Amino acid sequence: MPNAASADLAAMNDTLRAVAALPEHAARCLPGRFYTDPDYFRYEVETFLSKEWHCLGRADEIPNPGDYFTTRLFDEPLLVVRGEDGAVRVLSNVCRHRGMPLAETSGSARRFVCSYHAWSYDRAGRLINAPRMRDKGVTAETCRLPSFPSEIWNGFIYANLDPDARPLTPRLGQLAALLGNYDTAGMRIVRSFEEEWRTNWKCLVENFMEAYHLSVVHPQTLHPYTPTGLSRKSMSDDAFTSYCANYPDTAASRGVGAPALSDEERRRSTLFCVFPAQVASQAATLLVSLSIQPLAVDRIKLRWTMSTYGDELSRDDLESRISLWHEVNREDREKLERMQRALSSRHALSGPLAPGDYEGTIWDFQRYLGRQIPAAG
Ligand code: FES
Ligand SMILES: [Fe+2]
């Protein structure tokens, strides 16, 4: 006999399958429980979130050999470091002796010396020295820092905790074509920020990826450039979804950007989600990417980076774009944190989604979620 929790889980998965199977014109949102049930959150982490690719940052955050930053994915402390060979590696940030983190925050190091008993590792995670450990079987082979699968795509660093993960990059071909003229890989990071929000991770994915709220929630900040009415759904595939937020003719130019861009591409922002938890906005001169780390059913850590194309934006332009994004994020956060508190209501049911150009990306996301759970039966 299944217990109550597993019966609930089976019922929720039935609901998800049913929602994900709706045709686009009849799409509906997921009931509130998907965003508030701690058991369902744990289930998501175990079944797919901890086995998926997550964006950790930009490769030009660590341009030189020895440059590193630290981060976490679920239970794993990570050390992201550029090696002598120029490759970026994602290593376990846990000493092989008794588990001390080897590095904090970011910096540059010739080698990583543990602060507890001074074991040291090179930039590829090989043990170099372990004081007073002769004849203890401690060798470079037995005590190497484990490394996790990682890939660089368009300048983003992705990592996966699953050693058998299916590669990500080959599945992003259509998205690469959509972004092809922007020179996303060549954009240069100018700032990064970390925040904690009281929202379910899916709420921020859905919020960032739907244009329906833009003119309502962002009347001063985004509506003048990316009004809801001009937004158009774009490509999607198993691994991503996207839409184009087109600028009105009356909007001032947002910059020229890469030489290959068409006028149309210069007059829109392309918003994309690499499933499950990276959302980003690509414009001619600005790339903003949000890495969403789910911490609990109602809590996320958000790391966002801002990159620019060449030197086109003046320092003042840049500062005003940064303030604009802070304000946009503040506006979204206020909505999502309030909504999170209402989503545990028994009346937070499955409302209808707006037409495809405005909320069709949520339908794509639901179908992605549906593919992560076992088939019915
Ligand atoms: S825990 Fe790192 S050397 Fe002891
Ligand atoms: Fe928003």
Tab-separated table of C-alpha atoms and ligand atoms in Angstrom, residues 95-102 114-121 131, ligand 1:
chain	number	residue	atom	x	y	z
A	95	CYS	CA	39.322	18.912	1.474
A	96	ARG	CA	40.023	15.184	1.114
A	97	HIS	CA	41.446	15.050	4.642
A	98	ARG	CA	38.553	15.984	6.935
A	99	GLY	CA	36.224	18.067	4.841
A	100	MET	CA	37.272	21.682	5.244
A	101	PRO	CA	36.299	24.032	2.400
A	102	LEU	CA	39.479	24.856	0.499
A	114	CYS	CA	43.700	23.842	3.222
A	115	SER	CA	43.463	26.189	6.190
A	116	TYR	CA	43.025	23.308	8.654
A	117	HIS	CA	46.067	20.989	8.284
A	118	ALA	CA	47.712	22.433	5.186
A	119	TRP	CA	47.089	19.772	2.581
A	120	SER	CA	47.600	21.453	-0.766
A	121	TYR	CA	46.133	20.920	-4.228
A	131	PRO	CA	52.304	17.114	5.735
B	1	FES	S1	40.775	19.177	6.601
B	1	FES	FE1	42.053	19.902	5.037
B	1	FES	S2	44.027	19.380	5.678
B	1	FES	FE2	42.759	18.670	7.248
